[in-house]
Coordinates of C-alpha atoms and ligand atoms in Angstrom, one line a residue:
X147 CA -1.6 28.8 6.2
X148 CA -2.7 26.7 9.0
X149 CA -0.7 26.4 12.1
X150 CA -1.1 23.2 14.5
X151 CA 0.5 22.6 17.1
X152 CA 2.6 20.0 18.4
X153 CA 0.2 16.5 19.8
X154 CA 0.9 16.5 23.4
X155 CA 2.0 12.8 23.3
X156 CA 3.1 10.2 21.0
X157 CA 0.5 8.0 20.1
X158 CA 0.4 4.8 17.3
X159 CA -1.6 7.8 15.6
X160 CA 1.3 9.5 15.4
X161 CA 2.8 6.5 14.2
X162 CA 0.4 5.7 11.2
X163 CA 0.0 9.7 10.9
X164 CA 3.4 10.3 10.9
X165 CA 3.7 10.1 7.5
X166 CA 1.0 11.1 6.0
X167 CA 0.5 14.4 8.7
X168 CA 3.5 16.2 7.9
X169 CA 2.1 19.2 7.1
X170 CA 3.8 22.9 6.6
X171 CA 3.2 24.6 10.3
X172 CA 1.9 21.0 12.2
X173 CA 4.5 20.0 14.3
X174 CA 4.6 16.5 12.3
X175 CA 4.7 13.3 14.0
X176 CA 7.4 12.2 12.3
X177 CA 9.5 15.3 13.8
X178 CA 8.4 14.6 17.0
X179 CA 9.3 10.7 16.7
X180 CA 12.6 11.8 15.5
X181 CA 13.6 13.9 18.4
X182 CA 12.3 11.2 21.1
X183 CA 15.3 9.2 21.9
X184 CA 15.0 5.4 22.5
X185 CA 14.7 5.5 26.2
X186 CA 11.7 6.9 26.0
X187 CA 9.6 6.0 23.0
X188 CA 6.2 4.9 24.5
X189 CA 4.1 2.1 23.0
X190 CA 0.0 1.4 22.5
X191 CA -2.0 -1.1 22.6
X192 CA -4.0 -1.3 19.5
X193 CA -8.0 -1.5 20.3
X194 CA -9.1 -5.1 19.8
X195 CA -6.1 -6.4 20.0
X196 CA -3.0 -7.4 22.3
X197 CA -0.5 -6.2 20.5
X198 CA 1.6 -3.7 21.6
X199 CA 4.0 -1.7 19.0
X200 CA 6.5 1.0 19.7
X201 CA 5.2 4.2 18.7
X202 CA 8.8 5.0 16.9
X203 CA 11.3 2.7 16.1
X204 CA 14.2 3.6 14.5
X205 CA 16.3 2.3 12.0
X206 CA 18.4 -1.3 13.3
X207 CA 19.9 -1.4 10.0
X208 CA 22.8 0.7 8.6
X209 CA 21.5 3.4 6.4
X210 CA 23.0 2.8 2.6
X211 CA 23.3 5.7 0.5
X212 CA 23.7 4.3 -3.0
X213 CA 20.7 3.4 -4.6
X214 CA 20.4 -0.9 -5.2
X215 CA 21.7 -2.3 -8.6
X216 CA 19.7 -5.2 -9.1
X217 CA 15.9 -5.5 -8.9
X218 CA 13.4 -8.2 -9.6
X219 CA 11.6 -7.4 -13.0
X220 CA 8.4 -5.7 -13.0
X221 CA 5.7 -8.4 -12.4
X222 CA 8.1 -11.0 -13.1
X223 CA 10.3 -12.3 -10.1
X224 CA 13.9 -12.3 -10.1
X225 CA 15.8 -15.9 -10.5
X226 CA 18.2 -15.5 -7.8
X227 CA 17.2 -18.9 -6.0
X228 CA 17.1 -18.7 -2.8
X229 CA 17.9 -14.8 -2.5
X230 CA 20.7 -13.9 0.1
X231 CA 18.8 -13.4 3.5
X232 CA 21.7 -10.8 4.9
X233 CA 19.5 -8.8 6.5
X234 CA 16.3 -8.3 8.0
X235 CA 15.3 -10.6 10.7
X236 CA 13.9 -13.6 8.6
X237 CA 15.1 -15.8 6.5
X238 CA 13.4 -17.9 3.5
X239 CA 13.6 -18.2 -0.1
X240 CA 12.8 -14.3 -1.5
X241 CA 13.3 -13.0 -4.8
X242 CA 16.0 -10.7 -3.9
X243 CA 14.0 -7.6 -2.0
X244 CA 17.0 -6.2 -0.1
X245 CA 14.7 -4.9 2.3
X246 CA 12.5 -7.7 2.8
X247 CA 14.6 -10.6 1.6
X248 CA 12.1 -13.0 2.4
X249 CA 9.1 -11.9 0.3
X250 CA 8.6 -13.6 -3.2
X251 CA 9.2 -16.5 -4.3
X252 CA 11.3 -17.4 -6.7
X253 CA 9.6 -18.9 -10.2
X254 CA 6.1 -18.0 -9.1
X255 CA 4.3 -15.4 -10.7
X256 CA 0.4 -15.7 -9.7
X257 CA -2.7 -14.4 -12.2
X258 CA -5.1 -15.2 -10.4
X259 CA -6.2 -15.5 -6.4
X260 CA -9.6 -16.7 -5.0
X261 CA -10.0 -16.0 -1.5
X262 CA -12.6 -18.2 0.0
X263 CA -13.0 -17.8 3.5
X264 CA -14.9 -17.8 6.6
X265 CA -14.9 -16.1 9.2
X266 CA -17.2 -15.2 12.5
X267 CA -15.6 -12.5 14.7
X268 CA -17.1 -14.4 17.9
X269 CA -15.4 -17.5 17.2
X270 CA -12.0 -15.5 15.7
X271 CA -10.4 -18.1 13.0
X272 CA -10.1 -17.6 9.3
X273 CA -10.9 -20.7 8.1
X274 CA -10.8 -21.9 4.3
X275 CA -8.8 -22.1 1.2
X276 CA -7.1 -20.1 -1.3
X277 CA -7.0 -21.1 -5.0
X278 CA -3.9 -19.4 -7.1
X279 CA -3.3 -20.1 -10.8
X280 CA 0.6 -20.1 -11.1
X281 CA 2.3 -18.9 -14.2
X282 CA 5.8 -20.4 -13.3
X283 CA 9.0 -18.5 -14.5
X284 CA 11.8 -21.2 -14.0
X285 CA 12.4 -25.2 -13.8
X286 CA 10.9 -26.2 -10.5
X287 CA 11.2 -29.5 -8.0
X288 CA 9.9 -27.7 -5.5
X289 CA 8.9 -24.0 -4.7
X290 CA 7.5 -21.9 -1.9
X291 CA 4.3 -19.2 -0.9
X292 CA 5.0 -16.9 1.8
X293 CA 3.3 -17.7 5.3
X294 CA 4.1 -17.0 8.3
X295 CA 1.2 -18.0 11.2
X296 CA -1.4 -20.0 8.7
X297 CA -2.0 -23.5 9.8
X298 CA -2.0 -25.6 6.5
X299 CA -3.8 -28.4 6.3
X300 CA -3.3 -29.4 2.4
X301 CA -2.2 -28.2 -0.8
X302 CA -3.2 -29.4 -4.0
X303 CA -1.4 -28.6 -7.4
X304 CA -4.1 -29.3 -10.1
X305 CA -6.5 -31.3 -7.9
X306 CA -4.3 -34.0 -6.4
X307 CA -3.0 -33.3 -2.8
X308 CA 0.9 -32.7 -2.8
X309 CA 3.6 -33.0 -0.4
X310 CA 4.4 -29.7 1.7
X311 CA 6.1 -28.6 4.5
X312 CA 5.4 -25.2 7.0
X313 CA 9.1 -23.8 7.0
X314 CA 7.8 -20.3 8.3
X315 CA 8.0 -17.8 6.7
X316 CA 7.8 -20.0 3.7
X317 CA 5.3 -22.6 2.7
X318 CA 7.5 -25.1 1.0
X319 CA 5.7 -27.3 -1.5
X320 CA 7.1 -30.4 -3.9
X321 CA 5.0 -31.1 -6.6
X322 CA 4.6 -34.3 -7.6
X323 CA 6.3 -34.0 -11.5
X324 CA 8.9 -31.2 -11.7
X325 CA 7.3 -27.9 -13.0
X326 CA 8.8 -26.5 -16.2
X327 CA 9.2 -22.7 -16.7
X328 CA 5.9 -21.4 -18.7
X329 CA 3.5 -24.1 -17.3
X330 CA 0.5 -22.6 -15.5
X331 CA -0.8 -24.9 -12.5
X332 CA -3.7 -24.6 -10.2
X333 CA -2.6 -24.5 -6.6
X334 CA -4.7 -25.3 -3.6
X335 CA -3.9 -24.4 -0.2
X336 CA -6.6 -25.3 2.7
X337 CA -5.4 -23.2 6.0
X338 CA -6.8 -21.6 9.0
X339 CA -5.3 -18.5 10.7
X340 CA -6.0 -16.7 13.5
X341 CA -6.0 -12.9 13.6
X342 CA -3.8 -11.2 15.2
X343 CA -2.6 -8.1 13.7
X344 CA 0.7 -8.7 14.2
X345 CA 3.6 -5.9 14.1
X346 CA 5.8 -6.4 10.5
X347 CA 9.4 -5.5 9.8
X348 CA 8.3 -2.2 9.0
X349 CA 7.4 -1.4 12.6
X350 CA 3.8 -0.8 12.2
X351 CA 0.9 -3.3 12.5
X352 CA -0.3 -4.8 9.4
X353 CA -2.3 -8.1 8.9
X354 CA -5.8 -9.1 10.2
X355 CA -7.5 -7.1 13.1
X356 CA -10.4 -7.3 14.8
X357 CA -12.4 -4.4 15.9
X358 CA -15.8 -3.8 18.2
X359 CA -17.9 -4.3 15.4
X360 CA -15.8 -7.0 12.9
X361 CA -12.6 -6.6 10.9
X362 CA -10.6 -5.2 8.4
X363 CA -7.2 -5.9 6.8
X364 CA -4.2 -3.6 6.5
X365 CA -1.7 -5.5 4.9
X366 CA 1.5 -3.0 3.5
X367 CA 3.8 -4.5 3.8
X368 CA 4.0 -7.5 5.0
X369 CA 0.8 -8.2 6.7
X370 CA -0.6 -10.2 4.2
X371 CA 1.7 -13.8 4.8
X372 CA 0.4 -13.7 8.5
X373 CA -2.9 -15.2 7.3
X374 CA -3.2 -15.6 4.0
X375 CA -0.6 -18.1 2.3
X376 CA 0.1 -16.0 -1.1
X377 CA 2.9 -14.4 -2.8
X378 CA 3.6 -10.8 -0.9
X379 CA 5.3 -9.1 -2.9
X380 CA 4.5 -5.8 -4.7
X381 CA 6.1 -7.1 -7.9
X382 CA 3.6 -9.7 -8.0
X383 CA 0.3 -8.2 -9.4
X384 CA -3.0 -10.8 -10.0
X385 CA -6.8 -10.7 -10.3
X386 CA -8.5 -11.5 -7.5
X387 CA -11.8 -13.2 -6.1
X388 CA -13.3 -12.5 -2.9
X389 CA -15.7 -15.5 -1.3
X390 CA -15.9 -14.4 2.3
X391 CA -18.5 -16.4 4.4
X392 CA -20.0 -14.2 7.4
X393 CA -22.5 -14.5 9.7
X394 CA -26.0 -13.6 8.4
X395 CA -26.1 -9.8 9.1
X396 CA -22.9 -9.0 9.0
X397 CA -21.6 -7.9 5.7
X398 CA -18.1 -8.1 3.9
X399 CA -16.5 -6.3 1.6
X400 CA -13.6 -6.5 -0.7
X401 CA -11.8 -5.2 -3.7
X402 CA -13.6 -4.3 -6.8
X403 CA -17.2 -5.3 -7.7
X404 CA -19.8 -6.7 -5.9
X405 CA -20.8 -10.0 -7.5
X406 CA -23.6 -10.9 -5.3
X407 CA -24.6 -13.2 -1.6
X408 CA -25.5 -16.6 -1.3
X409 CA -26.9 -18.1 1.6
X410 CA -24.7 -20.9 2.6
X411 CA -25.6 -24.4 3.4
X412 CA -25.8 -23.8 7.3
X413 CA -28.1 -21.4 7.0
X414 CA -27.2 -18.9 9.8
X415 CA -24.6 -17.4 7.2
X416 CA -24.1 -16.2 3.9
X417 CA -21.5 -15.6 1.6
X418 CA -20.3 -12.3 -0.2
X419 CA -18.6 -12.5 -3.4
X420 CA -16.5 -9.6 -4.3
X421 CA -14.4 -9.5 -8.1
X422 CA -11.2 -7.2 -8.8
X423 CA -10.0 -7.4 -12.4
X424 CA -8.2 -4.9 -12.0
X425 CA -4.3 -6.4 -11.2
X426 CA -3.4 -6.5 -7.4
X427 CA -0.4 -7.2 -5.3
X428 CA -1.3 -8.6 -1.8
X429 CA -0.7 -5.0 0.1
X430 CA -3.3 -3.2 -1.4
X431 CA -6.4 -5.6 -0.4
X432 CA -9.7 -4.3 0.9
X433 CA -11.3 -6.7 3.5
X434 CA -13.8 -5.5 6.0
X435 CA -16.1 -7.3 8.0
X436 CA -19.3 -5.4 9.9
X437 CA -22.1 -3.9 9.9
X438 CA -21.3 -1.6 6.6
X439 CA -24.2 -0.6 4.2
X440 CA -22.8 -0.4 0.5
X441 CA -23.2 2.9 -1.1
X442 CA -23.6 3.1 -4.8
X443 CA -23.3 6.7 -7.0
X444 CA -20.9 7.3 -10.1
X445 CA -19.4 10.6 -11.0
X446 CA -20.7 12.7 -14.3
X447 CA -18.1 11.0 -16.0
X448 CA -19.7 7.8 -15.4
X449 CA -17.0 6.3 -12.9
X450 CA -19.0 4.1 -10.7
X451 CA -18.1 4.9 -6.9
X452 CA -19.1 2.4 -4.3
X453 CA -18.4 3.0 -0.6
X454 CA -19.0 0.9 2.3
X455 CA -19.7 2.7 5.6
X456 CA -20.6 1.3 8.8
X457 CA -23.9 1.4 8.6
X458 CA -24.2 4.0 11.8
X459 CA -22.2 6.1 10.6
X460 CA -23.9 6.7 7.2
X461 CA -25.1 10.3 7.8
X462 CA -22.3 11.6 9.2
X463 CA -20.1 10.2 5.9
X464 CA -22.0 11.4 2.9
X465 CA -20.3 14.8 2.9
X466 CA -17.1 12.7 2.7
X467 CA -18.7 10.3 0.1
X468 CA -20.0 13.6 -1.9
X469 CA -16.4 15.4 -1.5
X470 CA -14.9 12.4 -4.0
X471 CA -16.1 14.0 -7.0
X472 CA -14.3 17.5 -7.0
X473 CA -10.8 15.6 -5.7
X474 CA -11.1 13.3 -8.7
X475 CA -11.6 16.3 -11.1
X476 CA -8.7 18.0 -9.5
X477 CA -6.5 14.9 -9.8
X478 CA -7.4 14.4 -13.7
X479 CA -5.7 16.9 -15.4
X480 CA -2.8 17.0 -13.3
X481 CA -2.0 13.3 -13.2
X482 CA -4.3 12.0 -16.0
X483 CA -7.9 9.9 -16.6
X484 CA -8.4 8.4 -12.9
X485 CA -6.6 4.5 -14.0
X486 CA -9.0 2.1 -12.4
X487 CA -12.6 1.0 -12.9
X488 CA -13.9 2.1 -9.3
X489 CA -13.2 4.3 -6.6
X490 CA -15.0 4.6 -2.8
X491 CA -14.3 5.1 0.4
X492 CA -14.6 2.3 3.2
X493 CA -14.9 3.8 6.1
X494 CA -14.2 1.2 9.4
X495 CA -13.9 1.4 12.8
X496 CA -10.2 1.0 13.0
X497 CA -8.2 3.5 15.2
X498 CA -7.5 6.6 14.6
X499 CA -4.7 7.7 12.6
X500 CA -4.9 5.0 10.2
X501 CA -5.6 5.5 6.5
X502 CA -4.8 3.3 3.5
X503 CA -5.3 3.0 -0.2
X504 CA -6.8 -0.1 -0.9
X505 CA -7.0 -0.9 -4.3
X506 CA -10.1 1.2 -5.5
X507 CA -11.9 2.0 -2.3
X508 CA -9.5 3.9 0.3
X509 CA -9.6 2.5 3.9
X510 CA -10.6 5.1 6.4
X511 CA -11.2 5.6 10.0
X512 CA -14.5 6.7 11.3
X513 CA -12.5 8.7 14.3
X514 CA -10.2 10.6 11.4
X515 CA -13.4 11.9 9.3
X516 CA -15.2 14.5 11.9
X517 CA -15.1 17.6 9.9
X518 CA -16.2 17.8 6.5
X519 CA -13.6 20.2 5.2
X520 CA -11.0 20.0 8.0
X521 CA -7.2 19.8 7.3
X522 CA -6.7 15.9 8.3
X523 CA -9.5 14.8 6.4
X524 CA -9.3 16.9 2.9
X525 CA -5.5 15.7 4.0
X526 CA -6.0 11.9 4.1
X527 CA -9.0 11.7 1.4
X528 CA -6.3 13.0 -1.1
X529 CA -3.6 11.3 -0.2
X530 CA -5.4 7.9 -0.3
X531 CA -7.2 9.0 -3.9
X532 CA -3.9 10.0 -5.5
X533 CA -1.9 6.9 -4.7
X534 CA -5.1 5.3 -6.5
X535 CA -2.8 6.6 -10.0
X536 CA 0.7 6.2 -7.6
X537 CA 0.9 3.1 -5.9
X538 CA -2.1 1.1 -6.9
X539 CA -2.1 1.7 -10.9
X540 CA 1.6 1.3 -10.8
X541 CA 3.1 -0.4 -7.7
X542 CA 6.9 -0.1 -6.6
X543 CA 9.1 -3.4 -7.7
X544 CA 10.6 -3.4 -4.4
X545 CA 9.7 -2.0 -1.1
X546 CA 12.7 0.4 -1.2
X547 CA 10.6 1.8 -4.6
X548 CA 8.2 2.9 -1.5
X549 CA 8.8 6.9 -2.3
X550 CA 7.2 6.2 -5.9
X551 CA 4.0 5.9 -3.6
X552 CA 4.5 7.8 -0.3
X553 CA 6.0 10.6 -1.8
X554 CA 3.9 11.4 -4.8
X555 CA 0.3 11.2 -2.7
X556 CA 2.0 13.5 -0.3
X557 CA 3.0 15.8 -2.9
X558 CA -0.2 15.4 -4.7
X559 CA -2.2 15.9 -1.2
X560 CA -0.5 19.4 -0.8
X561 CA -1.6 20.7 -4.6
X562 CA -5.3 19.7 -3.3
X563 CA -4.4 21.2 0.4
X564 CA -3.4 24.5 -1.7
X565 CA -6.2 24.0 -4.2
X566 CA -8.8 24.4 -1.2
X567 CA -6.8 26.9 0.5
X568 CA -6.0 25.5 3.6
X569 CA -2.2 25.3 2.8
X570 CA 0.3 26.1 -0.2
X571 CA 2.8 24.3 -2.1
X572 CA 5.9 26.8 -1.6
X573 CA 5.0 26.7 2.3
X574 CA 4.9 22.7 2.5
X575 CA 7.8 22.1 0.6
X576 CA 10.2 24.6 2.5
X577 CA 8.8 23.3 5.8
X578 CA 9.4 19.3 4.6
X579 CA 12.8 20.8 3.1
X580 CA 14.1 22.7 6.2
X581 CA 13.0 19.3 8.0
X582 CA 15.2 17.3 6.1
X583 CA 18.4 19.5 6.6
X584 CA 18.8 18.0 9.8
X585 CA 19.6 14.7 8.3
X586 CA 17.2 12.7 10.0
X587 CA 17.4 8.8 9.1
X588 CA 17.9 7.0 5.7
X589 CA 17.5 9.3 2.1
X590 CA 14.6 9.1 0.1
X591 CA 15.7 6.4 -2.5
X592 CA 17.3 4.1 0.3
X593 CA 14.9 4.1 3.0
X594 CA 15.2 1.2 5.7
X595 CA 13.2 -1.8 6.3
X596 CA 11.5 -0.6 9.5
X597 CA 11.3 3.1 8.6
X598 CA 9.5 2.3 5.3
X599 CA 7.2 4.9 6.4
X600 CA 9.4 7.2 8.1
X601 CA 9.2 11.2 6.8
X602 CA 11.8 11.0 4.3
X603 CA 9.6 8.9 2.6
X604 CA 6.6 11.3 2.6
X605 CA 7.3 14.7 3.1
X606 CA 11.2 14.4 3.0
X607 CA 10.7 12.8 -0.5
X608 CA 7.9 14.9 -2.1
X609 CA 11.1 17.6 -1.8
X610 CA 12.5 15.6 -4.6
X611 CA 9.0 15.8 -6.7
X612 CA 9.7 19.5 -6.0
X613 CA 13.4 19.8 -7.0
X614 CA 12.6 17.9 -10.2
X615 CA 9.6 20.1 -11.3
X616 CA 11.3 23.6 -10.7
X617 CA 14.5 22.0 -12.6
X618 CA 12.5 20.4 -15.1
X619 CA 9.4 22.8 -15.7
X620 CA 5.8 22.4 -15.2
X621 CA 5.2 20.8 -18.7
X622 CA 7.6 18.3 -18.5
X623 CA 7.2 17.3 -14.8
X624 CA 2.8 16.7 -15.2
X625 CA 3.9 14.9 -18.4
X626 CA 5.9 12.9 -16.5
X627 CA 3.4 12.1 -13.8
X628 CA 1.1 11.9 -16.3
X629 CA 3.1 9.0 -18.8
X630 CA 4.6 7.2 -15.3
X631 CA 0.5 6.3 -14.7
X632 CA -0.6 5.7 -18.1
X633 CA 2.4 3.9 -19.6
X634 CA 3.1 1.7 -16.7
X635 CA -0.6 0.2 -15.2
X636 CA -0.8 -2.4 -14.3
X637 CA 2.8 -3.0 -13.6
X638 CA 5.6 -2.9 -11.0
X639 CA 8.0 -0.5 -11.4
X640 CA 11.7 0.7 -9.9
X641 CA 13.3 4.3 -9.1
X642 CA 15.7 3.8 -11.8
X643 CA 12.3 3.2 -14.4
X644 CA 11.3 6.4 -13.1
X645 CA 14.5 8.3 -13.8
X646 CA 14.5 6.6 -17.1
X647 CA 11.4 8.5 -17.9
X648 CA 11.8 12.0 -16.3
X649 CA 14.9 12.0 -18.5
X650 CA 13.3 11.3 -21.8
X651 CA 10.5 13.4 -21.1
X652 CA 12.9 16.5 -20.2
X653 CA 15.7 15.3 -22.7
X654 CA 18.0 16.0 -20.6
X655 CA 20.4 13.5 -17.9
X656 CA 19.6 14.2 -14.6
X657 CA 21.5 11.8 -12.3
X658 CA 23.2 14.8 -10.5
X659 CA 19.5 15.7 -9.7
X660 CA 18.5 12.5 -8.9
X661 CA 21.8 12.1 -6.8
X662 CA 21.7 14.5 -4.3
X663 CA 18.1 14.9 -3.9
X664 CA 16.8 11.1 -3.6
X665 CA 19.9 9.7 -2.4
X666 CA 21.5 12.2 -0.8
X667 CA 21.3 12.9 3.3
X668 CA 20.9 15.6 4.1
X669 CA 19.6 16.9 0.4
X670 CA 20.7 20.1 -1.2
X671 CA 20.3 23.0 1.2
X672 CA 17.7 25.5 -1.1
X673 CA 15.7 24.2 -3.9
X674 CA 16.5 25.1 -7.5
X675 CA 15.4 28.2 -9.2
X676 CA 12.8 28.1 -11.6
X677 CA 15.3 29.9 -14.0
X678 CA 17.8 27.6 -13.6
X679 CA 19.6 25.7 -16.2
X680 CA 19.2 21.7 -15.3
X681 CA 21.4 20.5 -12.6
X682 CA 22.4 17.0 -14.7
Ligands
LIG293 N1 0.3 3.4 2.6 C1 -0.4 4.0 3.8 C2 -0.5 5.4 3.5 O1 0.4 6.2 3.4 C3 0.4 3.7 5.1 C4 0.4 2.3 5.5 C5 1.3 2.0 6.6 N2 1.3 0.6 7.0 C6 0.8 0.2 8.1 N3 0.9 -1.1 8.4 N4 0.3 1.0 9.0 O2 -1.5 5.9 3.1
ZN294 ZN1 0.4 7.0 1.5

């Protein structure tokens, strides 16, 4: 097993790493950030731009150790109109996300985005329009987007302009008729934002950021409404177009497939047209702006793979660009047919540390892929693949659903981590379990707005993946895995959906389980015996 030892100082790359570095025998960030006390928690400046975030913030809000009762329905807002804002710091008309009360918006469920934008890193405004087709849910006068920083300009429902007010962090629209529940309308918005890859309620960064050589988007979790006026919410899943306007040799890339470049009318710019028809929530969007060259292959199955790598960077990538292939094959028969249409890699010059699983082509690093084969890459290039089936195919309902993601790449990163040899299962999960027994922060299944990404929602909660597979047997638990993909893409899904199925896959209850191992803190002091009869 390999042994690391503890990083020397706290960094943001602790921060971002936190979660997705606790490995068996590394001293993980998260371990460290626990045992640094307020006083002195230092902070970093993030390259490129002025903000400065604590490197490890804890919890403001009461930890709650009973899971929530009410939920928003998969891809289908709740009604609650305006949600309660009774916690968090903002307020606005949500859709009842106890963690992020102000994300959503009530009645709006959106098919369909296009993105059309410009943007020139020297000058450093987004400037253009976003076009949404609304499928509303209820009996509207008025309704909301979430944005929090855009400057609006207009907003047109179905080509004539319509009254609206900024009333950050909503966008508060009246349409000229009421709207009645099932009508679809086009919606309009002309805005410009300036990046400035603000911190979020979670405590990390997440929005637009510029870098030495462009720009690139890292939106979870609610990054997105800082300069894009949209509906953030996971629960919200659409199609998307990408229409990003750059300056002639720069290049842009987003989710999904490359439709093609136009030149545009000024001459000294052109225009990059990117399609994902595969359904998105706002979190998981790829947008990079540089010098990248696009990278085209497929896998003997016939999946197409299409990277983007900074252009410089191109020979020292393709061992990570050919690694994709055997990870995929590993994945398959553990978790099922890889669900989307796509995969790559797009590999930026962000800092280091940060990694994130953009719908269909993982955001990278350049500084966090040195060594073909080393533990922190094979580490992140799993994680990032596996939430690809966990996460992306089917997204959590609500942000306190965030272990049906974190959790479940970490827990599928360790299988490949074992697979290659450079760590086992049995020695991760009674490193992460030992971690947990000191009780550190909010349980798996109730995690807390700013520690979204804390440990007990990586490593502390693939303990739970763990507990339920020894109880439940190998069988059941990949068929599990395996039907919790399949049966729900394309969807937003809850804990208790989850539950649901491990139970009718094992035909047995298992709320005693689920009880003291996702929403118990500290969990159960020793894992269950393979032998042993089912806790529930
Ligand atoms: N989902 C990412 C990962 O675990 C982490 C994103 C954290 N969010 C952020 N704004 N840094 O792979
Ligand atoms: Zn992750």
């Amino acid at each position: 097993m390999l042994r690391r030892s503890r990083p020397g100082a706290l960094t943001l790359v602790v921060v971002s790493f936190v979660a997705l570095a606790g490995c068996a025998g590394t001293d993980s960030g998260v371990t460290a950030q626990r045992s640094t006390t307020a006083g002195d928690v230092p902070s970093v400046t993030l390259p490129g731009t002025e903000t400065t975030v604590p490197a490890g913030a804890e919890p403001s809000t009461p930890p709650s150790s009973t899971p929530p009762s009410t939920e928003p329905t998969p891809d289908t807002p709740d009604t609650t109109d305006p949600a309660s804002p009774s916690t968090g710091p903002s307020t606005g008309d949500g859709i009842g996300d106890e963690l992020y009360p102000a994300l959503g918006n009530p009645g709006v469920d959106v098919q369909d985005y296009l993105v059309d934008i410009d943007y020139d890193r020297s000058v450093g405004v987004i400037d253009g329009s976003v076009t949404m087709q609304i499928e509303f849910t209820q009996d509207r006068e008025q309704f909301t987007l979430d944005s929090l920083g855009p400057a609006v300009s207009s907003v047109a429902i179905d080509g004539d302009d319509v009254s609206f007010v900024a009333d950050e962090p909503e966008l508060r629209i009246t349409p000229d008729e009421p709207i009645e529940a099932g009508d679809t309308h086009e919606v309009v918005v002309v805005f410009t934002a300036t990046p400035d890859g603000s911190s979020s309620l979670s405590g990390l960064p997440s929005g637009w950021f510029t870098t030495p050589g462009g720009s690139y988007v890292l939106n979870e979790p609610d990054g997105t409404r800082t300069w894009l006026p949209s509906n953030d919410h996971p629960s919200d899943k659409a199609t998307w177009t990408f229409r990003i306007t750059v300056p002639n040799g720069v290049t842009a890339v987003a989710n999904g497939r490359l439709v093609g470049t136009t030149p545009s009318d000024d001459v000294a710019s052109q225009t990059w047209e990117w399609r994902e028809d595969e359904p998105m929530p706002t979190y998981l969007m790829l947008l990079v702006t540089g010098d990248y060259e696009i990278v085209e292959s497929s896998t003997a199955d016939g999946l197409p793979l299409v990277s983007a790598v900074l252009r410089d960077e191109l020979p020292t990538m393709q061992p990570f660009l050919d690694g994709i292939e055997a990870q995929i094959e590993f994945f398959e028969p553990l978790f099922g047919p890889y669900p989307l249409d796509r995969y790559g890699l797009a590999i930026t010059d962000s800092f280091g540390g940060l990694a994130m699983e953009t719908q269909g082509r993982s955001l990278f690093s350049r500084d966090d892929l040195r060594a073909p084969g080393g533990f922190i890459e094979e580490l992140l290039l799993s994680h990032e693949l596996a939430h690809q089936w966990f996460g992306n195919a089917v997204s959590p309902a609500r942000w306190g659903d965030i272990w049906l993601n974190e959790s479940f790449a970490t827990y599928a990163q360790w299988m490949w981590l074992e697979h290659i040899g450079l760590t086992t299962v049995a020695d991760e999960t009674a490193f992460a379990l030992e971690n947990r027994q000191s009780g550190d922060g909010d349980a798996t299944g109730s995690p807390a707005a700013d520690d979204l990404f804390g440990y007990n929602s990586y490593d502390g909660g693939a303990v739970v993946l763990h507990a339920l597979r020894l109880t439940i047997g190998d069988d059941s638990f990949f068929e599990v895995l395996q039907r919790w993909a399949a049966d729900n893409e394309g969807t937003s899904r809850t804990t208790e959906d989850f539950i649901e199925l491990a139970e009718s896959v094992a035909g047995e209850q298992l709320d005693e389980l689920f009880d003291a191992w996702l929403f118990g803190d500290p969990p159960p002091a020793g894992f269950p015996s393979v032998s042993a009869p089912a806790l529930g």
